[in-house]
């Protein structure tokens, strides 16, 4: 579960996301700042992928599934 400080999807009020992190990318505008990256989360219900800015993440509950 990832909760953001504010809605990050244009036109939606969603702040809580449930799913699996599938990637973490650097921010092209700030490649040397590890706090400015993007987390790609695959929604557990719809399968949609959401690109969430690391700086907007307020809380994350992570469970290792390896």
XYZ file of C-alpha atoms in Angstrom:
66
model
C 0.000 0.000 0.000
C 1.262 3.439 -0.911
C -0.403 6.634 0.296
C 0.471 9.968 -1.283
C 0.286 13.451 0.225
C -2.016 14.614 -2.552
C -3.784 13.082 -5.554
C -1.163 12.418 -8.250
C -3.410 11.238 -11.087
C -4.972 14.063 -13.089
C -8.758 14.105 -12.691
C -8.836 11.641 -9.783
C -8.931 12.066 -6.013
C -7.153 8.763 -5.314
C -4.354 8.984 -2.740
C -4.090 5.323 -1.681
C -2.761 2.650 -4.027
C -2.631 -1.124 -3.485
C -0.436 -3.228 -5.698
C 3.072 -4.329 -6.586
C 6.055 -2.097 -7.265
C 7.315 -3.096 -10.716
C 9.974 -0.424 -11.268
C 11.733 2.575 -9.828
C 13.045 5.165 -12.272
C 15.130 8.290 -11.883
C 13.590 11.652 -12.642
C 15.066 12.768 -15.992
C 15.072 16.374 -14.761
C 17.068 15.418 -11.622
C 19.075 12.254 -12.424
C 21.455 12.706 -9.458
C 18.759 13.195 -6.788
C 17.411 9.868 -5.455
C 14.495 11.705 -3.776
C 13.121 12.902 -7.118
C 12.465 9.548 -8.789
C 9.332 7.728 -9.883
C 7.860 4.477 -8.515
C 5.821 2.386 -10.956
C 3.058 0.491 -9.137
C 0.838 -2.170 -10.764
C -2.668 -1.961 -9.278
C -3.682 -5.272 -7.681
C -7.294 -5.054 -8.905
C -7.182 -3.460 -12.360
C -3.624 -4.269 -13.443
C -3.128 -0.614 -14.424
C 0.312 0.860 -13.833
C 0.601 4.131 -11.927
C 3.711 6.336 -11.992
C 4.018 7.904 -8.536
C 6.631 10.571 -7.719
C 8.764 9.501 -4.750
C 8.541 13.023 -3.314
C 4.717 12.705 -3.137
C 4.732 9.416 -1.184
C 3.651 9.956 2.400
C 3.625 6.338 3.592
C 4.382 2.913 2.154
C 3.715 -0.493 3.685
C 5.931 -2.918 1.810
C 5.798 -6.718 1.979
C 8.592 -8.818 0.460
C 7.131 -11.399 -1.944
C 10.315 -13.129 -3.124
